mmCIF file with all atom_site columns, C-alpha atoms in Angstrom:
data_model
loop_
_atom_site.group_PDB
_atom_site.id
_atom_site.type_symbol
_atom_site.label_atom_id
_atom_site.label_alt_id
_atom_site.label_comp_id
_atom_site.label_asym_id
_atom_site.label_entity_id
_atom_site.label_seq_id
_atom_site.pdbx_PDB_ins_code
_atom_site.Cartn_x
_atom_site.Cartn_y
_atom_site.Cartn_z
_atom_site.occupancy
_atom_site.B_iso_or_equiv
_atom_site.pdbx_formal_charge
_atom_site.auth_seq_id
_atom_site.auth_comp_id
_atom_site.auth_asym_id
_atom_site.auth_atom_id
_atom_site.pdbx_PDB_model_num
ATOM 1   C CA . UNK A 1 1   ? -101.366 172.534 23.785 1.00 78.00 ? 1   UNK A CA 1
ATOM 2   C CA . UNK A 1 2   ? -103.814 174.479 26.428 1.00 86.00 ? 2   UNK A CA 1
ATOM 3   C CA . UNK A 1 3   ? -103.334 174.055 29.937 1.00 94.00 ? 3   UNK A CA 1
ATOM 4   C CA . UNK A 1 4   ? -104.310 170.551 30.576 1.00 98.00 ? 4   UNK A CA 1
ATOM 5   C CA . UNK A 1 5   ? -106.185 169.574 33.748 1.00 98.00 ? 5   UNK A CA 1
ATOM 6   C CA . UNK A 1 6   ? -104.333 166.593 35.503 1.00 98.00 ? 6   UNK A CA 1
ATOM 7   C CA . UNK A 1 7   ? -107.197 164.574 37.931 1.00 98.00 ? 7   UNK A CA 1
ATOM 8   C CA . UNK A 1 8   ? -105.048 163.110 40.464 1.00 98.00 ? 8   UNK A CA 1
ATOM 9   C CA . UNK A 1 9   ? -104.510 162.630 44.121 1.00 98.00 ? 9   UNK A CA 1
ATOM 10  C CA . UNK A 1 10  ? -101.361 163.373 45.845 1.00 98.00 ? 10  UNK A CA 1
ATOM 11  C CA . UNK A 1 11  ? -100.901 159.664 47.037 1.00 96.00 ? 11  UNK A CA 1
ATOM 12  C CA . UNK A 1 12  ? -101.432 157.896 44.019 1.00 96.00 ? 12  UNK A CA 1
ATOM 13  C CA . UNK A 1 13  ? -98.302  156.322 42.420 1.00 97.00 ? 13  UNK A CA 1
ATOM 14  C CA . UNK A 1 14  ? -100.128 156.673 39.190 1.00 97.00 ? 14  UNK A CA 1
ATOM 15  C CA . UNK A 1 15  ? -101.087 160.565 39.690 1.00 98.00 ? 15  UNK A CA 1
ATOM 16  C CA . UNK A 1 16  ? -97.396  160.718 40.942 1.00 98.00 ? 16  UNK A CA 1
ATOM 17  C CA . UNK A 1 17  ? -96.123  159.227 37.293 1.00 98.00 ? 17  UNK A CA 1
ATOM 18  C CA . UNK A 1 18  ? -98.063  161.697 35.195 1.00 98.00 ? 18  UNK A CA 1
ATOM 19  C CA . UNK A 1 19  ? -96.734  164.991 37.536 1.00 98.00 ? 19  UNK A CA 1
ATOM 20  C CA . UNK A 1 20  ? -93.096  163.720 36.541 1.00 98.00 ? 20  UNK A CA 1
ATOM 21  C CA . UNK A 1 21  ? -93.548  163.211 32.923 1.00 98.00 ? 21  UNK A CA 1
ATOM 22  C CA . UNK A 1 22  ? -95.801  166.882 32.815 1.00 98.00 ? 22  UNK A CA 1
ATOM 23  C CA . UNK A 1 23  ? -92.624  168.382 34.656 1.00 98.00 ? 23  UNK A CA 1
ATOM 24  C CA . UNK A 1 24  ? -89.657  166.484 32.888 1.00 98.00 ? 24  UNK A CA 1
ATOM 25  C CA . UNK A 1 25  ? -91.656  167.706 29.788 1.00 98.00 ? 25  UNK A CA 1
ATOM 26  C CA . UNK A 1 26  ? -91.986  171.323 30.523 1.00 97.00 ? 26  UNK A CA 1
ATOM 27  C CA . UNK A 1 27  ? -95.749  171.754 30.385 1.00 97.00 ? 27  UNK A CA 1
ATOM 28  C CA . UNK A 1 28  ? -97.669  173.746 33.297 1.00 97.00 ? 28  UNK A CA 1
ATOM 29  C CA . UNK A 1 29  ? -100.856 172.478 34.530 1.00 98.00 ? 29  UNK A CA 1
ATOM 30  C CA . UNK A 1 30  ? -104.124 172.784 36.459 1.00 98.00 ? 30  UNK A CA 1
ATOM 31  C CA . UNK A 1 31  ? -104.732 170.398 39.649 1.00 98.00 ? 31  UNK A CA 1
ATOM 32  C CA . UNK A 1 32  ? -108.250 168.541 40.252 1.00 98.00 ? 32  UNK A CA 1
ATOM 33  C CA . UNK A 1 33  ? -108.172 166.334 43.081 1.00 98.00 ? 33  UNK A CA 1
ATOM 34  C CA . UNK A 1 34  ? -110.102 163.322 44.078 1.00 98.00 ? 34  UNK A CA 1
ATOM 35  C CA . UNK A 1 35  ? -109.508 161.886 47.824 1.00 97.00 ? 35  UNK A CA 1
ATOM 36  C CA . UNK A 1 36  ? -109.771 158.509 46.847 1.00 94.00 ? 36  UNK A CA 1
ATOM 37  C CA . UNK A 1 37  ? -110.007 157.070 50.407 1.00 93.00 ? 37  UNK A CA 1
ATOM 38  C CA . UNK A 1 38  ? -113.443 159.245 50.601 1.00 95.00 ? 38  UNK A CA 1
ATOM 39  C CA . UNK A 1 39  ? -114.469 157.644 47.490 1.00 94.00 ? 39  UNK A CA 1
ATOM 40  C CA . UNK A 1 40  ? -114.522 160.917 45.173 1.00 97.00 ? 40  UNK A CA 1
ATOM 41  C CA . UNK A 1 41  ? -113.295 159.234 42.558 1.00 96.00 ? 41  UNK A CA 1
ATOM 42  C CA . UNK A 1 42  ? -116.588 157.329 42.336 1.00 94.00 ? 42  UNK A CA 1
ATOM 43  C CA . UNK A 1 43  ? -118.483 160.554 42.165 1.00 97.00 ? 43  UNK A CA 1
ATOM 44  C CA . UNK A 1 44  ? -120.869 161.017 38.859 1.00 97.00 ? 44  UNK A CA 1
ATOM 45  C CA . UNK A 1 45  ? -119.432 163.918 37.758 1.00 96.00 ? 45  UNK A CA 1
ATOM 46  C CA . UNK A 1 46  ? -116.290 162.236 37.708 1.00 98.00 ? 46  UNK A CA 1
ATOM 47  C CA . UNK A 1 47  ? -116.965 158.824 35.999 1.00 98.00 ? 47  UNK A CA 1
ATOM 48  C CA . UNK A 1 48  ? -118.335 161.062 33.260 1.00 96.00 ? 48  UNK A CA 1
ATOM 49  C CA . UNK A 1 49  ? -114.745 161.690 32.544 1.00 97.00 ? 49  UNK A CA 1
ATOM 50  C CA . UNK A 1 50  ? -113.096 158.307 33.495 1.00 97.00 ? 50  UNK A CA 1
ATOM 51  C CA . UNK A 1 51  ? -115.675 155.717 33.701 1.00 97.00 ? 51  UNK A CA 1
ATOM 52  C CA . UNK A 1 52  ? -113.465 153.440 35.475 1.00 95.00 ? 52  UNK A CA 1
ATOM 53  C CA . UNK A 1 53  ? -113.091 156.052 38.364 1.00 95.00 ? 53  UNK A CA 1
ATOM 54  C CA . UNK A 1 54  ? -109.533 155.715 38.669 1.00 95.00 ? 54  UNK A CA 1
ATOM 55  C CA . UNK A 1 55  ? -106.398 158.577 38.730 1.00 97.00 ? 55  UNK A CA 1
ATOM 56  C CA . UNK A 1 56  ? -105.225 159.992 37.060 1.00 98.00 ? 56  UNK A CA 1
ATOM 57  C CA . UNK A 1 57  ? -107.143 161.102 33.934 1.00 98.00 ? 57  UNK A CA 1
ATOM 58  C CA . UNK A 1 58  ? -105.771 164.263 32.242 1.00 98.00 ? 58  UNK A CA 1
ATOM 59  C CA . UNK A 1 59  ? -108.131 166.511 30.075 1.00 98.00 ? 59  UNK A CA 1
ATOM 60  C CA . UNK A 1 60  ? -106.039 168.460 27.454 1.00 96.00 ? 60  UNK A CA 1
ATOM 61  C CA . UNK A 1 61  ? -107.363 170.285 24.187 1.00 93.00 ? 61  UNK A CA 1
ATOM 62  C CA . UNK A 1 62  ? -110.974 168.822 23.897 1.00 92.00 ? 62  UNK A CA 1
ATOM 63  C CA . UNK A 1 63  ? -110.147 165.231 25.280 1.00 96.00 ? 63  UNK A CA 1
ATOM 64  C CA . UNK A 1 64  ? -110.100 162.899 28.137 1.00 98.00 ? 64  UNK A CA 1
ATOM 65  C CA . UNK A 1 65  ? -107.154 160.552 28.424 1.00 98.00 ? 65  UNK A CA 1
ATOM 66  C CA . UNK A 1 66  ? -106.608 157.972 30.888 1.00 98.00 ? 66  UNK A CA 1
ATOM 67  C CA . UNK A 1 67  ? -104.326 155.597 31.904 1.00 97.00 ? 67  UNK A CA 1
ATOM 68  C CA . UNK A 1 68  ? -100.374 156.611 33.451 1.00 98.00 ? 68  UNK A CA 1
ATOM 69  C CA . UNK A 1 69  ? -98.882  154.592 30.328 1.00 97.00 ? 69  UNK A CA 1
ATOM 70  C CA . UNK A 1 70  ? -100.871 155.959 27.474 1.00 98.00 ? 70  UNK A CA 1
ATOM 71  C CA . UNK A 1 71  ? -100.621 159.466 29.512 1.00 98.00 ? 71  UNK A CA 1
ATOM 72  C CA . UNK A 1 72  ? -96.640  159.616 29.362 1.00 98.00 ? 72  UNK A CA 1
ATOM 73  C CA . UNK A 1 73  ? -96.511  158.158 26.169 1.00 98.00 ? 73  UNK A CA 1
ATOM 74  C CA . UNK A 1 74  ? -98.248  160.592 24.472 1.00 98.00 ? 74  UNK A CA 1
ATOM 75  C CA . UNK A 1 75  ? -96.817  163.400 26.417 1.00 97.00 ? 75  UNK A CA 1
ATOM 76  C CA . UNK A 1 76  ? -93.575  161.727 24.788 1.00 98.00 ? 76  UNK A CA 1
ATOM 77  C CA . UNK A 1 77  ? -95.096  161.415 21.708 1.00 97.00 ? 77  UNK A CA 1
ATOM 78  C CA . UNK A 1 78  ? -96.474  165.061 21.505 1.00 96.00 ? 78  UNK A CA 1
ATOM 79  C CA . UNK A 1 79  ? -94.080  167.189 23.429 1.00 96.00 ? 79  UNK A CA 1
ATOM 80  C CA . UNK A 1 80  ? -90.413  168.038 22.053 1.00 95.00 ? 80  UNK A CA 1
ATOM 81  C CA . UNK A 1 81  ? -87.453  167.947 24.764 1.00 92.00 ? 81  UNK A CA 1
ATOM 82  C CA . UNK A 1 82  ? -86.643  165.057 27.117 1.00 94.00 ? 82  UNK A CA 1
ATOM 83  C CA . UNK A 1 83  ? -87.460  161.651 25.663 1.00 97.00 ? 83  UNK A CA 1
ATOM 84  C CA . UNK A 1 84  ? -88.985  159.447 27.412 1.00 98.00 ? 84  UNK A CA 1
ATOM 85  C CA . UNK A 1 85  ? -88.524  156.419 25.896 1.00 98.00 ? 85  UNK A CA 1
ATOM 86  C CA . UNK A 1 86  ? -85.374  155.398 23.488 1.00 97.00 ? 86  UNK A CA 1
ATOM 87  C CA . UNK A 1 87  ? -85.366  155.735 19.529 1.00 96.00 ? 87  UNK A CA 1
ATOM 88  C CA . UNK A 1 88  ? -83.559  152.338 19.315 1.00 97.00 ? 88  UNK A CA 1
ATOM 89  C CA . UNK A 1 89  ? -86.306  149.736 19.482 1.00 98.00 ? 89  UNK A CA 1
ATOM 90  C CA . UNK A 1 90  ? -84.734  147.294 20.924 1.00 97.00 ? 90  UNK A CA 1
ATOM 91  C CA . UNK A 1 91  ? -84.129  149.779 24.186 1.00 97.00 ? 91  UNK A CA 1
ATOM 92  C CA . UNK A 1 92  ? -87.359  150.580 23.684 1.00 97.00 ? 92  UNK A CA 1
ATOM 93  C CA . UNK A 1 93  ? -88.639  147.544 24.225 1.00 98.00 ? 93  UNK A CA 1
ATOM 94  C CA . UNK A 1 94  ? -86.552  147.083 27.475 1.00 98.00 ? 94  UNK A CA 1
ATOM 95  C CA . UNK A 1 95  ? -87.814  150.556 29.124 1.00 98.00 ? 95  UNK A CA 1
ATOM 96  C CA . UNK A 1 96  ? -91.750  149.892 28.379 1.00 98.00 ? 96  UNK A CA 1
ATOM 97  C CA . UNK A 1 97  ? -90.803  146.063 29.590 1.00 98.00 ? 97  UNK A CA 1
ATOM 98  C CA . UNK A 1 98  ? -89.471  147.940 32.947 1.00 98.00 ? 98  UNK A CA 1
ATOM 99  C CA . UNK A 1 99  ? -92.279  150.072 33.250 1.00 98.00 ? 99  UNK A CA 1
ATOM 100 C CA . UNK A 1 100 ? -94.822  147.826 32.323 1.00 98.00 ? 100 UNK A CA 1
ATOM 101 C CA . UNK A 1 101 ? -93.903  145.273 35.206 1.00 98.00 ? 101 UNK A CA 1
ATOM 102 C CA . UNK A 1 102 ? -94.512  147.985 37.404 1.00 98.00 ? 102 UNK A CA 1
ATOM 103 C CA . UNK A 1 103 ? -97.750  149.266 35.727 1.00 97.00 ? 103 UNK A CA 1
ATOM 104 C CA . UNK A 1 104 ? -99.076  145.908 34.883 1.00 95.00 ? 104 UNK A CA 1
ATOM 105 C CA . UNK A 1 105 ? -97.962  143.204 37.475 1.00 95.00 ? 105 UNK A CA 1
ATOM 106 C CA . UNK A 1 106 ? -97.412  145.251 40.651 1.00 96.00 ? 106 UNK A CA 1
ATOM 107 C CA . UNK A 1 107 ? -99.713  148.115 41.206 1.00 93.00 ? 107 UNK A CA 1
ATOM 108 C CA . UNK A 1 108 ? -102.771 146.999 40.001 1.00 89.00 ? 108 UNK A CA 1
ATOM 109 C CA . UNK A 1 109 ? -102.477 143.576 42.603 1.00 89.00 ? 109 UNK A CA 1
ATOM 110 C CA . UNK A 1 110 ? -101.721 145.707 45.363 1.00 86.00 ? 110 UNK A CA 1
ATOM 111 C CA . UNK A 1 111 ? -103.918 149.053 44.656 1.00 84.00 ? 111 UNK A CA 1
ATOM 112 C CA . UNK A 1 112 ? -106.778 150.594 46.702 1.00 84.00 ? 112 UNK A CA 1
ATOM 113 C CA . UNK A 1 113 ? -109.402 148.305 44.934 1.00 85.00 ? 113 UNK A CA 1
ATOM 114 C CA . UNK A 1 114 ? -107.866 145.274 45.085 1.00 88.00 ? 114 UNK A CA 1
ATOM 115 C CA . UNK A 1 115 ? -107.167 145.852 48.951 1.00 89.00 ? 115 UNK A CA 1
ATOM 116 C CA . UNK A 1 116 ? -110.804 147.120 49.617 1.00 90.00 ? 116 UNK A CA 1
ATOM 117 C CA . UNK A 1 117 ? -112.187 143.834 48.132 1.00 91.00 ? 117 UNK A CA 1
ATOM 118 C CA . UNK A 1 118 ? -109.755 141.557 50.108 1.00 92.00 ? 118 UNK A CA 1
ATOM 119 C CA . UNK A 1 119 ? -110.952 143.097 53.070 1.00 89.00 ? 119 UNK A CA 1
ATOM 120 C CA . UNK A 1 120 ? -114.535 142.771 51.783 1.00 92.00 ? 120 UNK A CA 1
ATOM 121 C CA . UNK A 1 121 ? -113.716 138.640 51.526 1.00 93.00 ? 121 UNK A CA 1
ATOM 122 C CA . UNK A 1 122 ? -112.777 138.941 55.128 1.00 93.00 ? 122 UNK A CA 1
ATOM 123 C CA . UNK A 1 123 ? -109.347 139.222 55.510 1.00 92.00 ? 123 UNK A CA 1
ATOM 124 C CA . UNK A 1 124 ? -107.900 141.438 58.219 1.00 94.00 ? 124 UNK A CA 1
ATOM 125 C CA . UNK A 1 125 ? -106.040 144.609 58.100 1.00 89.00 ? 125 UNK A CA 1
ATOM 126 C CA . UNK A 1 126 ? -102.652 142.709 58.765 1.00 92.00 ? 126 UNK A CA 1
ATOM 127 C CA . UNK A 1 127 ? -103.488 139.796 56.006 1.00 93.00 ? 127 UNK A CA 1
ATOM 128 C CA . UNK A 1 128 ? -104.042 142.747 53.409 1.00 89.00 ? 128 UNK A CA 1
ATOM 129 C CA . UNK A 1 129 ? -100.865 144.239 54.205 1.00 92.00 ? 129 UNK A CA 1
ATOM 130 C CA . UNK A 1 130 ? -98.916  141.614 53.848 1.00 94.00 ? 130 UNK A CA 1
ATOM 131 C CA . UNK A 1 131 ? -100.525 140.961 50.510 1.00 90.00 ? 131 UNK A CA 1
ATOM 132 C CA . UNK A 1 132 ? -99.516  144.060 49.508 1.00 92.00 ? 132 UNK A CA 1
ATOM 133 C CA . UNK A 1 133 ? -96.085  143.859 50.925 1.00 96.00 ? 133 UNK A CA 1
ATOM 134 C CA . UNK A 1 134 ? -95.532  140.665 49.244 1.00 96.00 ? 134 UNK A CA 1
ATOM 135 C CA . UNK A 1 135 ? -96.936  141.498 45.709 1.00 96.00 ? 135 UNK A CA 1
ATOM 136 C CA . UNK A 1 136 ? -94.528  144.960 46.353 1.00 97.00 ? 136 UNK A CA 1
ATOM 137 C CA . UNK A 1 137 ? -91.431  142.494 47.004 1.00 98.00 ? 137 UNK A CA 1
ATOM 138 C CA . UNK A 1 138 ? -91.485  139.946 44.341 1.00 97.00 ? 138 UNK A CA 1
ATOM 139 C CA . UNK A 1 139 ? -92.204  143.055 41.912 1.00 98.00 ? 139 UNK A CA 1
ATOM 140 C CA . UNK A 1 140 ? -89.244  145.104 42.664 1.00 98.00 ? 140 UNK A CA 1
ATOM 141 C CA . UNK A 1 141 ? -86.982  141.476 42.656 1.00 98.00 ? 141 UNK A CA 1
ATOM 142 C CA . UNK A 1 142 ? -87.941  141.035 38.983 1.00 98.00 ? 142 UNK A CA 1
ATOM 143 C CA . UNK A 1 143 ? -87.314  144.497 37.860 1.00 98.00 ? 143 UNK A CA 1
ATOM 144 C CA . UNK A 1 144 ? -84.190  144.797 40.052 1.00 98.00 ? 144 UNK A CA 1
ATOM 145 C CA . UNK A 1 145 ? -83.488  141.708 38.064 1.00 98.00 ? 145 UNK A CA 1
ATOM 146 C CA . UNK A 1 146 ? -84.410  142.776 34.914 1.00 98.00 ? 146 UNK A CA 1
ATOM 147 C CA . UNK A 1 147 ? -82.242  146.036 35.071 1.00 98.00 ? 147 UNK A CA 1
ATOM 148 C CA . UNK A 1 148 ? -79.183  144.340 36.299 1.00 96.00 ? 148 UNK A CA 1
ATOM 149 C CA . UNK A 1 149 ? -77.247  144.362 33.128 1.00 94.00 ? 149 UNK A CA 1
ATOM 150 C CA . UNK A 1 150 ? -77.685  148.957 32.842 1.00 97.00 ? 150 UNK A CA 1
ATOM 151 C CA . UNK A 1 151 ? -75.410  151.118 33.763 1.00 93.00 ? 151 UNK A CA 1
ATOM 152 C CA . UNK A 1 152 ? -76.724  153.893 36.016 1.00 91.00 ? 152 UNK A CA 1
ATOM 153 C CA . UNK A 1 153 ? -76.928  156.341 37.634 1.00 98.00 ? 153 UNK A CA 1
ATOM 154 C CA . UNK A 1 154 ? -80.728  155.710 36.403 1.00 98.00 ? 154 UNK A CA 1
ATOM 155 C CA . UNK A 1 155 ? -82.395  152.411 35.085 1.00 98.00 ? 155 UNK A CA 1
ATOM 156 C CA . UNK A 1 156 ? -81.437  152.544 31.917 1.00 98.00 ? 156 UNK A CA 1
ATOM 157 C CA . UNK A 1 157 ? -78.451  154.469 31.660 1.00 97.00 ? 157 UNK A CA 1
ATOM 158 C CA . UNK A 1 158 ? -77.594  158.537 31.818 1.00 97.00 ? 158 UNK A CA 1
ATOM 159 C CA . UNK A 1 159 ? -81.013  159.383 30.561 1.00 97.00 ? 159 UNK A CA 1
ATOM 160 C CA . UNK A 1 160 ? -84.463  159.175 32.856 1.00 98.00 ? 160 UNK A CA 1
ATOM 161 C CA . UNK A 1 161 ? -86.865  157.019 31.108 1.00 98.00 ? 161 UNK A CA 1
ATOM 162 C CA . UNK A 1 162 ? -90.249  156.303 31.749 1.00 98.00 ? 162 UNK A CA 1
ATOM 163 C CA . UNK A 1 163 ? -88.622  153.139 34.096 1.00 98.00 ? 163 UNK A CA 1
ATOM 164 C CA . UNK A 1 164 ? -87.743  155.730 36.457 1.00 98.00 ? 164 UNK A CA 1
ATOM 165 C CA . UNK A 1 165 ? -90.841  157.386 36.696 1.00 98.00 ? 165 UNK A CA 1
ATOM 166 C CA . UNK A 1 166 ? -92.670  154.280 37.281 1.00 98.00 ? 166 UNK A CA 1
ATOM 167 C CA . UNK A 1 167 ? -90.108  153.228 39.664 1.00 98.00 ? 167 UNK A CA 1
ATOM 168 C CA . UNK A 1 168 ? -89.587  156.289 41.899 1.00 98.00 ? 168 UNK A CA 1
ATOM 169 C CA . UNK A 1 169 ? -93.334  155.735 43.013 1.00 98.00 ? 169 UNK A CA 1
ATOM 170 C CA . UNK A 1 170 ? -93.763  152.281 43.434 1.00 98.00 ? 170 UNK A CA 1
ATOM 171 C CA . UNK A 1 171 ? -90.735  152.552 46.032 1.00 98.00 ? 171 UNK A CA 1
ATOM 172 C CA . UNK A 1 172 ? -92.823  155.321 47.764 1.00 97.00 ? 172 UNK A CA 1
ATOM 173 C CA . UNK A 1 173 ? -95.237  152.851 47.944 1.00 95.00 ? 173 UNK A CA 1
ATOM 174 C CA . UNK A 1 174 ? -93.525  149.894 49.363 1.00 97.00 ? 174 UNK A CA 1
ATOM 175 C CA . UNK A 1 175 ? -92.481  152.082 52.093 1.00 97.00 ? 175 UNK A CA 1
ATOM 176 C CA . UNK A 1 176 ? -95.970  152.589 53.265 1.00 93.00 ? 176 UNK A CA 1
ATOM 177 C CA . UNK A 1 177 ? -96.325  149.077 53.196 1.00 94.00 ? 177 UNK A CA 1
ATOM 178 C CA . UNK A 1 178 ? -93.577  148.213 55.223 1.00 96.00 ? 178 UNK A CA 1
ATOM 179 C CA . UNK A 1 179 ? -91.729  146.034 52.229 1.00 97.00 ? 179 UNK A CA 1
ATOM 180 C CA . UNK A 1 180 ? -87.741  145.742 53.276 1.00 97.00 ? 180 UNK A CA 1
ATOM 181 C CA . UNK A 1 181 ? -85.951  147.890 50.466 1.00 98.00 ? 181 UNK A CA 1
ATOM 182 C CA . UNK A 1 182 ? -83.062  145.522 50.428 1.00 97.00 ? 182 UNK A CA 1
ATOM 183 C CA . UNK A 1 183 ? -81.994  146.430 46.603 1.00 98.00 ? 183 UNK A CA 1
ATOM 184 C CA . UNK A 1 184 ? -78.506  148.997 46.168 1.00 98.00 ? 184 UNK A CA 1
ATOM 185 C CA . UNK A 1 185 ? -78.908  149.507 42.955 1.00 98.00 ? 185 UNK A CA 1
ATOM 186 C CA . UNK A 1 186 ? -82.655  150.403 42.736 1.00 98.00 ? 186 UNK A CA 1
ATOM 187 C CA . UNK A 1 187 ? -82.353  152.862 45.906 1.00 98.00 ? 187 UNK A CA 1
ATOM 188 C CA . UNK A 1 188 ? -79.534  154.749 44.119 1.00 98.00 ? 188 UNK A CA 1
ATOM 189 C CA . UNK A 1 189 ? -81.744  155.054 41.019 1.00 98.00 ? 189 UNK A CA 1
ATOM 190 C CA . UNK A 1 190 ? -84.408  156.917 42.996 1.00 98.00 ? 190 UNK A CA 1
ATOM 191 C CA . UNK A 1 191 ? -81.452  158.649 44.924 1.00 98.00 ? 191 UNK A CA 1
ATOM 192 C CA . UNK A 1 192 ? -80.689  160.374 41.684 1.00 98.00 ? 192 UNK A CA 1
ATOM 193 C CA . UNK A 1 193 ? -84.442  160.743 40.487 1.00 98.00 ? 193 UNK A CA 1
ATOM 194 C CA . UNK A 1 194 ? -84.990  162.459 43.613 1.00 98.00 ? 194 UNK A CA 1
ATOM 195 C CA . UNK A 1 195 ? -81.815  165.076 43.163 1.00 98.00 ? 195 UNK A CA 1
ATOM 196 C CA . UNK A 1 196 ? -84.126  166.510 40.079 1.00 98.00 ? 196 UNK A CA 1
ATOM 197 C CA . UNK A 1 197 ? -86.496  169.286 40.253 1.00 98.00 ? 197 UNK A CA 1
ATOM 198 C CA . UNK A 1 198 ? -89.109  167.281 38.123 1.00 98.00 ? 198 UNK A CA 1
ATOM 199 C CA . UNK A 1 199 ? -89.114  164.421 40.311 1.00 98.00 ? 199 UNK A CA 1
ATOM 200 C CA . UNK A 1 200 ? -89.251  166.442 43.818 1.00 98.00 ? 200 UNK A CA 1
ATOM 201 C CA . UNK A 1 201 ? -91.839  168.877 42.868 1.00 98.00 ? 201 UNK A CA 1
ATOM 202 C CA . UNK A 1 202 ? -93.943  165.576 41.642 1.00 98.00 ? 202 UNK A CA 1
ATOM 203 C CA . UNK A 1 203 ? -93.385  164.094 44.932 1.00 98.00 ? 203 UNK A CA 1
ATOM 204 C CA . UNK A 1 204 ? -96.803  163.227 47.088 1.00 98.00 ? 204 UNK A CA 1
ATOM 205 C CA . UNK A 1 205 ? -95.673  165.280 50.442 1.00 97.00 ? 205 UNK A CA 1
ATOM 206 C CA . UNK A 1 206 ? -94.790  168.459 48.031 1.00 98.00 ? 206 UNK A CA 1
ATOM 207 C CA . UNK A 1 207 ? -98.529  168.334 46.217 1.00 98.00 ? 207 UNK A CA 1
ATOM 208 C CA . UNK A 1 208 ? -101.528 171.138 46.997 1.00 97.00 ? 208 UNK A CA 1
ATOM 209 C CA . UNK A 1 209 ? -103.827 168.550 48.817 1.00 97.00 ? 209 UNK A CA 1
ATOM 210 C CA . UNK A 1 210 ? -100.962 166.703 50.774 1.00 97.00 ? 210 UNK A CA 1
ATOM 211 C CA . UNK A 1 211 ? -102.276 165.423 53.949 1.00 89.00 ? 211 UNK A CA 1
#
């Protein structure tokens, strides 16, 4: 593999995903960034590449992929070392289950899109937030649910899966919304995310165009 190019921006929960799994993985990378609250992401040049205008999108060896899941999976698909996701299928199953609650039925309800046509319908500032802060909430009480039954110190056990790296940034996230992080067990999973080098170097504050 070349140097892939990973299009991001350092707030994005789904840029954020992608930096762990490049890390956790080994493989160095190039930064583009697109300051999606000045609309870059919308710029031609840009949609050329991801025609939805989203982050991240990650160009390595002759192609354009897009999408956090399909970016980590194949990065866990291509790339030898840490395993994302379990051999057993069953556990499998239970990890992209995790992951996909975050990737599916939180983030995109409660993303910069979404929030930008709320306010478009006429809502105020404070009636988006709390739409956010309640989408954030009921999300992290199903997967707090849905984990109950693991043994830690990370979602699913001794081994970071791609659970944690969709968790550790959605909890970033409810912060900035204000959400009340009233779950133990989900807080000491990003406690010991956070205690790796892959995870802190990811982190937004720690990134090149930080603000």
């Amino acid at each position: 593999m070349t140097e892939p190019v990973l299009h991001g921006y350092f707030r994005s929960t789904a840029s954020y995903r992608v930096r762990i799994a490049l890390n956790l993985k080994g493989v160095a990378y190039a930064d583009a960034f697109h300051h999606l609250l000045k609309g870059e992401q919308r710029a031609p040049d840009y949609l050329m590449l991801n025609p939805q205008g989203f982050v991240p999108t990650l160009e390595v060896d002759g192609t354009v992929l897009t999408q956090s899941l399909a970016i980590c999976e194949y990065l866990d698909e291509t790339i030898a070392g840490h395993k994302l996701l379990p051999d057993d299928p069953l556990r499998r199953a239970g990890v992209r289950a995790a992951a996909l609650l975050i990737a599916c039925d939180i983030h995109p309800i409660q993303n910069l899109k979404v929030l930008q046509r709320l306010r478009g319908l006429g809502l105020n500032k404070e009636q988006v937030t709390d739409w956010a802060r309640q989408v954030i909430d009921e999300g992290l009480e199903a997967f707090d649910r849905l984990i109950a039954g693991e043994e830690g110190p990370y979602c699913f056990g001794d081994q970071v899966t791609l659970a944690d790296i969709f968790l550790v940034p959605q909890l970033g996230n409810a912060r900035r919304f204000g959400v009340e992080l009233r779950w133990p067990r989900l807080l000491a999973v990003e406690q010991a995310c956070l205690a790796l080098d892959a995870f802190s170097r990811a982190a937004p504050q720690n990134q090149p165009d930080a603000e």
